[in-house]
Tab-separated table of C-alpha atoms in Angstrom:
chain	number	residue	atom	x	y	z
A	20	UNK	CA	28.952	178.530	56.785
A	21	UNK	CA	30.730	181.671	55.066
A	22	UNK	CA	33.467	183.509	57.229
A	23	UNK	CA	35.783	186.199	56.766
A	24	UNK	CA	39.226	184.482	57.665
A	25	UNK	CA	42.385	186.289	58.903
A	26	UNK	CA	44.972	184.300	56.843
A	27	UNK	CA	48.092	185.857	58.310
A	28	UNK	CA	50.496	187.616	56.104
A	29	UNK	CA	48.392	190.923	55.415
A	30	UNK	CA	46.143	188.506	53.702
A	31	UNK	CA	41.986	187.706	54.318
A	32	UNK	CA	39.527	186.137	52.449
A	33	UNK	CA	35.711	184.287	52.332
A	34	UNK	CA	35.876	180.704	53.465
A	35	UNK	CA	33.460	178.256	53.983
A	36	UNK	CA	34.005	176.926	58.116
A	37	UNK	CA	31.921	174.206	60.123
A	38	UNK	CA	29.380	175.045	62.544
A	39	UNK	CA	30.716	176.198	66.207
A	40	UNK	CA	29.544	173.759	68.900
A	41	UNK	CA	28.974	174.520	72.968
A	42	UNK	CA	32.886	173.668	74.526
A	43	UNK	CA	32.239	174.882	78.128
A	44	UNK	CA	29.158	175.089	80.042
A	45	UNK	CA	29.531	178.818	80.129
A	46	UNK	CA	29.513	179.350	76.211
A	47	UNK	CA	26.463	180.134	74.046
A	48	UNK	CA	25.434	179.587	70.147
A	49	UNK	CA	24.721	183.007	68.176
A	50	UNK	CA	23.103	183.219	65.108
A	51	UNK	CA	24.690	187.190	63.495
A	52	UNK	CA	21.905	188.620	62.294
A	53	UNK	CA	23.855	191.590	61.240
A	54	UNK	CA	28.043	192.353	61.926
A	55	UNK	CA	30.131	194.781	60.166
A	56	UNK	CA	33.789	195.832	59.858
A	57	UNK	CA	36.570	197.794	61.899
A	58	UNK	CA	39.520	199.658	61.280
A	59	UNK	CA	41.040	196.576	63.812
A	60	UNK	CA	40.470	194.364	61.355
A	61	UNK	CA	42.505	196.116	59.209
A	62	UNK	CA	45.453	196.498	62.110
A	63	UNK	CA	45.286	192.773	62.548
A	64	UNK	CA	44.989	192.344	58.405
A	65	UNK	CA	48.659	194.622	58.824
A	66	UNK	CA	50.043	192.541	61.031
A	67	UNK	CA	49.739	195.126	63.687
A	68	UNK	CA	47.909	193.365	66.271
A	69	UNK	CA	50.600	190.614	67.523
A	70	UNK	CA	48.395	188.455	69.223
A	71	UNK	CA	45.789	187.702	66.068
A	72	UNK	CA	46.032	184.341	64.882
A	73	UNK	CA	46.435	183.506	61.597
A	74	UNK	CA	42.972	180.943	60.609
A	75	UNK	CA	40.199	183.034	63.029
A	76	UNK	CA	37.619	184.323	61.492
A	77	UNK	CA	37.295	188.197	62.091
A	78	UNK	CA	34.644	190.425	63.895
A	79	UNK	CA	34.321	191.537	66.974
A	80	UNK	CA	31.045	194.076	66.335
A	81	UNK	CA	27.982	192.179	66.182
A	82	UNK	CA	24.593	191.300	67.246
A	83	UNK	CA	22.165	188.281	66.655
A	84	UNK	CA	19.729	185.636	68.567
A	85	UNK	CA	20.765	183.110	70.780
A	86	UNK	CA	20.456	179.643	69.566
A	87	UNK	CA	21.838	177.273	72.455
A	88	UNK	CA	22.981	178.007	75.744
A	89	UNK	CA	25.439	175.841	78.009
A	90	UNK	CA	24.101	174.764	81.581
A	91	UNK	CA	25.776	177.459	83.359
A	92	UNK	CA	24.150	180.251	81.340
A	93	UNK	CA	21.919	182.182	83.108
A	94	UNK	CA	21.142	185.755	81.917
A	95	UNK	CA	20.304	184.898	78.198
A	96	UNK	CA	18.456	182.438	76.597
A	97	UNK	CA	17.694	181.108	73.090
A	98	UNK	CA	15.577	182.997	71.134
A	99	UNK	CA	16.858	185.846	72.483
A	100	UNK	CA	18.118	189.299	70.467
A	101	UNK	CA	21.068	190.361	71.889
A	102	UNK	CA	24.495	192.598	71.379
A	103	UNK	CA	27.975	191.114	71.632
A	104	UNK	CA	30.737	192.688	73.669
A	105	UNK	CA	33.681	193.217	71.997
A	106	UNK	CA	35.653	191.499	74.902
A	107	UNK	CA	35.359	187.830	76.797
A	108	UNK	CA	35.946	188.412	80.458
A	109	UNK	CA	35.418	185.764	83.498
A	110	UNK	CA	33.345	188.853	85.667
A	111	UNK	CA	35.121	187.224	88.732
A	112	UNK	CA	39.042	187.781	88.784
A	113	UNK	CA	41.107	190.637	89.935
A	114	UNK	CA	40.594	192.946	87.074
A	115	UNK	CA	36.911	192.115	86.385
A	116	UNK	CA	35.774	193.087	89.814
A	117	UNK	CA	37.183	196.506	90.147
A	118	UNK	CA	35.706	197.319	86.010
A	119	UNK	CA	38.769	196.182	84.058
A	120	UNK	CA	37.545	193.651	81.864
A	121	UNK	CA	39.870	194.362	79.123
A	122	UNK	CA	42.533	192.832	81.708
A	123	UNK	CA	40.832	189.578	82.659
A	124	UNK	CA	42.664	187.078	84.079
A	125	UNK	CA	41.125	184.354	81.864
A	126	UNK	CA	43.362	182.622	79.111
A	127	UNK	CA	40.687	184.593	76.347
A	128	UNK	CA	40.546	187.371	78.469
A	129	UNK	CA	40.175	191.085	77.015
A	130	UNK	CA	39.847	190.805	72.824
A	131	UNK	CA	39.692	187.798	72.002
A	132	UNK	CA	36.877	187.665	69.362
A	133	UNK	CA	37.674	188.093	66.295
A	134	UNK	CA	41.480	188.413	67.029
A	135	UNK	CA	42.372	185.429	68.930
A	136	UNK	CA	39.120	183.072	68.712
A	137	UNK	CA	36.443	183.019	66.028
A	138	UNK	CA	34.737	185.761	65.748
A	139	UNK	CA	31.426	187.044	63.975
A	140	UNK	CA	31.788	188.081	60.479
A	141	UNK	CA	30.071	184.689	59.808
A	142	UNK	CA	26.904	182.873	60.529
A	143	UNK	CA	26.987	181.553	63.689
A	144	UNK	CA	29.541	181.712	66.656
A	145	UNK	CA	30.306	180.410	69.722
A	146	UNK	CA	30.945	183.353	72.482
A	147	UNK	CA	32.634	182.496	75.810
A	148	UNK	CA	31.500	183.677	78.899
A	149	UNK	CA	27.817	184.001	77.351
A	150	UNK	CA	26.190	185.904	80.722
A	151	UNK	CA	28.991	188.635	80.756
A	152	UNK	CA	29.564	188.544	76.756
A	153	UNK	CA	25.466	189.116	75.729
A	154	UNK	CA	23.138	191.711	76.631
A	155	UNK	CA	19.475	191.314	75.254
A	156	UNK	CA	18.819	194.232	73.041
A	157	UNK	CA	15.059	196.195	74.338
A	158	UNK	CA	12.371	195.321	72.167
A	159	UNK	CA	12.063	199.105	70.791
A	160	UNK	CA	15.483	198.726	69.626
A	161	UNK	CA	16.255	197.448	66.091
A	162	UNK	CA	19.197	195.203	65.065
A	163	UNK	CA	21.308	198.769	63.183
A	164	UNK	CA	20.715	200.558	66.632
A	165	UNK	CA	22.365	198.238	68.969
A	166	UNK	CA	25.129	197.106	66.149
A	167	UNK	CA	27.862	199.345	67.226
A	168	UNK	CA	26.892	198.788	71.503
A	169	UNK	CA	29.909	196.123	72.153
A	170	UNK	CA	32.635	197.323	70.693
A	171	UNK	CA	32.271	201.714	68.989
A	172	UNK	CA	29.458	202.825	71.692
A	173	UNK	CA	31.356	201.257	74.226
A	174	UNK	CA	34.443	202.733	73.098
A	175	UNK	CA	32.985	206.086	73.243
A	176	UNK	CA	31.537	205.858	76.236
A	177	UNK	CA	34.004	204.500	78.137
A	178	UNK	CA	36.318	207.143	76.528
A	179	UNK	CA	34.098	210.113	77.510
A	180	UNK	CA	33.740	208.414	81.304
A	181	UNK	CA	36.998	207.925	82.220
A	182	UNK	CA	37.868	211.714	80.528
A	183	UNK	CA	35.943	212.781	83.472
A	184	UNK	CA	34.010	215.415	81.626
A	185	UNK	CA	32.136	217.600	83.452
A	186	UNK	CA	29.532	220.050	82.436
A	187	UNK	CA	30.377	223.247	80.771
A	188	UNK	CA	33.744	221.657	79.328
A	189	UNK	CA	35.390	222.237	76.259
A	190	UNK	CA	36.199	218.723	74.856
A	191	UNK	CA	38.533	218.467	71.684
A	192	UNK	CA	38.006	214.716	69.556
A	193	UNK	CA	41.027	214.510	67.430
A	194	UNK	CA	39.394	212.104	64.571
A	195	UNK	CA	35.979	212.301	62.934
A	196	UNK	CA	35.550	208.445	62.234
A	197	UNK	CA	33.251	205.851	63.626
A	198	UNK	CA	35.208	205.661	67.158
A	199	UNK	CA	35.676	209.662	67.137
A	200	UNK	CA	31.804	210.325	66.433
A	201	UNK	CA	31.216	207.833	69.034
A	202	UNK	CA	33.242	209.698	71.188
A	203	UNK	CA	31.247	213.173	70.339
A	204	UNK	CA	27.814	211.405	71.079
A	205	UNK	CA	28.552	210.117	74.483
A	206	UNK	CA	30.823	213.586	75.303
A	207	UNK	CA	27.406	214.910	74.632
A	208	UNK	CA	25.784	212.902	78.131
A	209	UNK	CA	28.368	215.131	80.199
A	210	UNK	CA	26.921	218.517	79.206
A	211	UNK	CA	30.045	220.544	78.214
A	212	UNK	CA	29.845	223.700	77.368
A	213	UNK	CA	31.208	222.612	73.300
A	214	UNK	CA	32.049	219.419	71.793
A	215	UNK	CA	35.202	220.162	68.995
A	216	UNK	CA	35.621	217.930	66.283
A	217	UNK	CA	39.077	217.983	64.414
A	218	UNK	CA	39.754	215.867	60.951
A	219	UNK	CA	41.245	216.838	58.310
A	220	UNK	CA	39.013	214.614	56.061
A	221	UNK	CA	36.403	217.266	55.376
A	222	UNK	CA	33.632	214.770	54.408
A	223	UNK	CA	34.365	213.226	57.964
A	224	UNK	CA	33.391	216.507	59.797
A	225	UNK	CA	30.589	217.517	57.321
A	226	UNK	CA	29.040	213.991	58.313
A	227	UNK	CA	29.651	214.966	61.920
A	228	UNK	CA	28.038	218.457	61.284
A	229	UNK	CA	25.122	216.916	59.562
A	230	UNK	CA	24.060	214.559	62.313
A	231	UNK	CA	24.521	217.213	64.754
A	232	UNK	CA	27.720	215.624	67.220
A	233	UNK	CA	29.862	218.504	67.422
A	234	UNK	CA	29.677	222.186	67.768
A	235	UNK	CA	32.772	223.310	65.995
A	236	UNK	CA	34.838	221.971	63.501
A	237	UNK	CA	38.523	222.077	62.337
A	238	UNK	CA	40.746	220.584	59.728
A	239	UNK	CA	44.116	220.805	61.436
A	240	UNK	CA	45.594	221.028	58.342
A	241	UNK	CA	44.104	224.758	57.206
A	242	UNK	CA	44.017	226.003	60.816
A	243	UNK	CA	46.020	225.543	64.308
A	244	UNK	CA	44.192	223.301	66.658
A	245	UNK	CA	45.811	224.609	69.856
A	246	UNK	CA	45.198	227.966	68.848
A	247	UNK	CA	41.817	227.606	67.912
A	248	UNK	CA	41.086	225.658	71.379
A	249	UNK	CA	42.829	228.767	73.261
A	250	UNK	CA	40.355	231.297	71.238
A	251	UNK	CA	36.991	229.776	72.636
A	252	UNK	CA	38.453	228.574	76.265
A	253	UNK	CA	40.058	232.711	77.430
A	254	UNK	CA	43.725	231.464	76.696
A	255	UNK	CA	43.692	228.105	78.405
A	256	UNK	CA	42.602	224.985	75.888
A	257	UNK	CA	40.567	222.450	75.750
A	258	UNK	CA	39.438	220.874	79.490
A	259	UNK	CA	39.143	217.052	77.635
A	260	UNK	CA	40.953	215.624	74.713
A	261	UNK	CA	40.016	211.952	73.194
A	262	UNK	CA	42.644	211.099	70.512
A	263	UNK	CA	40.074	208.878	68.291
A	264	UNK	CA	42.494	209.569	65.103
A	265	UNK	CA	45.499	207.100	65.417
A	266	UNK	CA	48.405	209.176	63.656
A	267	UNK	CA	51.145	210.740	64.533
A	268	UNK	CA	50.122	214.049	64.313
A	269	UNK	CA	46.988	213.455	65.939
A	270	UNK	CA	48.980	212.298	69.064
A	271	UNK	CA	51.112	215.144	69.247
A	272	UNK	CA	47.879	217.726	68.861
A	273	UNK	CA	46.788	216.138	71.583
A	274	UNK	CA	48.999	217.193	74.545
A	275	UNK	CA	49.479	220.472	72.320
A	276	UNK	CA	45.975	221.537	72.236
A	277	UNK	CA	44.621	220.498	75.924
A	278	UNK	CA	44.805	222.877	78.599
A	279	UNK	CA	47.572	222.431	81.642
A	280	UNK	CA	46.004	219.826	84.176
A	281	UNK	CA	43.830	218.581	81.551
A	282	UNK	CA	42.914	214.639	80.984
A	283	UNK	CA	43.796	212.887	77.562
A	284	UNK	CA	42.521	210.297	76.887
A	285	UNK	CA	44.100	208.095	74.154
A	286	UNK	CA	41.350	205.770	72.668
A	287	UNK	CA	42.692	204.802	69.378
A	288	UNK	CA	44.511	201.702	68.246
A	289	UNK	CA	48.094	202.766	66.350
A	290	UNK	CA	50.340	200.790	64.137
A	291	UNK	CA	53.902	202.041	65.267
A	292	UNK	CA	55.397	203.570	68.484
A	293	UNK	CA	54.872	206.913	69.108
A	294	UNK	CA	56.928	209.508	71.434
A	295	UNK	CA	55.584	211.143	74.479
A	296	UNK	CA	58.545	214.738	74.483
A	297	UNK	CA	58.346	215.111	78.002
A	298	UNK	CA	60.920	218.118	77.974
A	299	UNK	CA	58.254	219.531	76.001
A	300	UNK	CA	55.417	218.613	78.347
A	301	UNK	CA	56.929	220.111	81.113
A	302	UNK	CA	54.653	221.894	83.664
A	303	UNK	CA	51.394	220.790	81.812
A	304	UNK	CA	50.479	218.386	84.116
A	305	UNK	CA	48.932	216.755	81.583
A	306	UNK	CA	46.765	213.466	82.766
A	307	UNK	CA	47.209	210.430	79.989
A	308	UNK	CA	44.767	207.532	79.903
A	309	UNK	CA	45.675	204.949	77.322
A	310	UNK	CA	44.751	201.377	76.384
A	311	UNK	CA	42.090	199.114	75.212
A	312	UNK	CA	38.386	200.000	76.038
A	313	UNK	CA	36.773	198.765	79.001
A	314	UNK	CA	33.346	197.491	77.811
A	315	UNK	CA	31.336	196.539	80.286
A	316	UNK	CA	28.488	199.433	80.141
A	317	UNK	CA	26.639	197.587	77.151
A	318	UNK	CA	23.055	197.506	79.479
A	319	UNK	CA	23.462	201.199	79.883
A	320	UNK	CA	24.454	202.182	76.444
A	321	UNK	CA	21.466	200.090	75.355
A	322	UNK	CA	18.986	201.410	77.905
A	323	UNK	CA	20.556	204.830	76.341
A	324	UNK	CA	19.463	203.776	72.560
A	325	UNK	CA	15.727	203.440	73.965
A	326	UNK	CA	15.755	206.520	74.750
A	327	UNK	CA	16.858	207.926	71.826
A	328	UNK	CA	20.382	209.486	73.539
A	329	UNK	CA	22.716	207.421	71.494
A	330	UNK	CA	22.036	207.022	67.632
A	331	UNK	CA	24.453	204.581	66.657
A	332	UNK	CA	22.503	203.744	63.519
A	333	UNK	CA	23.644	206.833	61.725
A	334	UNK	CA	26.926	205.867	61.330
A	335	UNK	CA	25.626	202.968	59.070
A	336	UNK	CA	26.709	204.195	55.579
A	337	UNK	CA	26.316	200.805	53.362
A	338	UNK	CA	24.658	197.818	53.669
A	339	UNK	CA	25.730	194.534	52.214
A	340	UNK	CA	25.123	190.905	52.447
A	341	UNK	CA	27.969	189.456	53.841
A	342	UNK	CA	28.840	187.260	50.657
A	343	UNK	CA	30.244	191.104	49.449
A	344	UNK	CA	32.544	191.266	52.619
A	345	UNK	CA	35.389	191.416	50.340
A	346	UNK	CA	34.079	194.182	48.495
A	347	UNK	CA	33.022	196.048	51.652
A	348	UNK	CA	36.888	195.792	52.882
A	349	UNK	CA	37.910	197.711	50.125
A	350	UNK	CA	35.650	200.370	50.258
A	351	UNK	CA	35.797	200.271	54.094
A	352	UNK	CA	39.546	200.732	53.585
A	353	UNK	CA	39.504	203.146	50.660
A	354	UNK	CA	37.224	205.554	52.600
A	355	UNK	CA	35.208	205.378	48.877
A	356	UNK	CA	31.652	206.437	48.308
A	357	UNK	CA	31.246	208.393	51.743
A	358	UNK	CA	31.601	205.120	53.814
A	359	UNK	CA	31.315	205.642	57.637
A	360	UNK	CA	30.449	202.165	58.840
A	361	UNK	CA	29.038	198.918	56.991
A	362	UNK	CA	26.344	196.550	57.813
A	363	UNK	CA	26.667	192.972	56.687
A	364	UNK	CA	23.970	190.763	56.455
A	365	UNK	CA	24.678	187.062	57.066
């Protein structure tokens, strides 16, 4: 079968890989029927994710129907249409109990797919811990819709529920790519009062204008964020920040622009240190929430899709067979031709 492979060494390419076989009696057989790419396959491509290892094959963003289930499987069942979550996670340790799954105890606990065990830019795959990993996908709901529900959805939703948003907010997204728009559309469940998207990629918030996930727009780079966060909130900022954007700048706008007391929550993935100036901070109060995504809402966010709340399916820009996966990383990368998000077709 064809597979994007991580080579190590800033280095991937197409390969041709045997067929994945049941190992434990809690695995399942998936047949992709569609996958796409991630800026974290880039990170890992950059050597910026640690624990990749060099000879998986990439993707952790996927759907597709079950094929064969081991004896302990219970939930799913072949034949089946389902959506992937982004992490593997036991559902019975420490961690998993109390919500943490990116935590879990187990040896592939947290990201594995895709980063430290095959993942699904391929044809078929083998995915641990099937009953936690798959959630069938409603029969109203089409492959694109439930593509992004393991791994961007869940980001954003996770990102927007643990920002504690309340209604009549002011939330500021710092980033107007797939994970920041993601961010906008669940922000949008909480009923604030204005959803503010911030890039300073101008086709980025256009798209987010067009498809109707913010309410006001800046480009930090012709305006100031913090002030224009103090104009619309009588002085104070913004009441919920998401840092979706990754940079350096981006981080920094994000304790600047939020209000004292506020929560920030840091949802995207960066590729070098970056400084917290608590001297600087001082008397904010500022609440930081950092780390890897927590996805274990995947039934909701679905049930969500069904009902036409979450329209993951517009952030599919190009569609490609997945023989073109090369291709599609360079556009993907390049930000060429408009690209939000890519669908590959196995």
């Amino acid at each position: 079968m064809q597979a994007v492979v991580y080579r190590g060494e800033g280095e991937i390419g197409m390969e041709e890989r045997p067929l994945p076989n049941i190992e434990k009696e809690t695995d399942a057989i998936l047949r992709v029927t569609l996958t796409t790419i991630c800026t974290s396959d880039l990170h890992i491509r950059n050597g910026a994710v640690p624990r990749a290892v060099p000879g998986v094959i990439l993707g952790h963003e996927f759907v597709g129907i079950v094929e064969e289930t081991g004896q302990k499987v219970r939930n799913v069942r072949p034949g089946q249409r389902v959506a992937v979550n982004v992490e593997t996670f036991c559902g019975e340790c420490f961690f998993c109990k109390r919500g943490f799954v990116n935590n879990c105890e187990d040896e592939n606990g947290g990201w594995a797919l895709g980063c430290r065990i095959d993942g699904g830019q391929t044809e078929y795959v083998r995915i641990p811990f099937a009953d936690q990993a798959l959630t069938p996908i409603p029969d109203q709901v089409t492959d694109e819709q439930a593509l992004f529900t393991g791994d961007l959805l869940s980001t954003g939703y996770w990102a927007a529920k643990i920002g504690e948003i309340e209604a009549g907010d002011t939330v500021l997204v710092l980033g107007a790519g797939p994970a920041g728009l993601c961010a906008m559309m669940c922000a949008a469940l909480y009923s604030p009062a204005r959803v503010v998207a911030a890039d300073i990629d101008e086709s980025r918030l256009e798209f987010a204008r067009r498809h109707g996930l913010a309410d006001v727009f800046l480009d930090p780079s012709k305006v100031s964020v913090p002030d224009a966060l103090r104009e619309c909130t009588q002085g104070r900022g913004a009441d919920v920040v998401i840092e979706a954007a990754g940079g350096k700048d981006s981080f920094r706008l994000a304790w600047q622009a939020a209000r004292p007391n506020a929560v920030v929550v840091i949802a995207a993935m960066y590729e070098e240190d970056q400084i917290l100036p608590l001297p600087r901070m001082y008397g904010k109060n500022l609440i930081f929430k950092t780390g890897g995504v927590d996805a274990c809402s995947c039934r909701e966010i679905l049930e969500l899709t069904a009902q036409g709340r979450l329209k993951g399916d517009c952030l599919i820009t190009h569609r490609a067979p997945l023989s073109e996966a090369m291709e599609m990383y360079r556009l993907f990368e390049k930000k060429e031709d408009g690209v939000m998000k890519v669908a590959l077709t196995p």
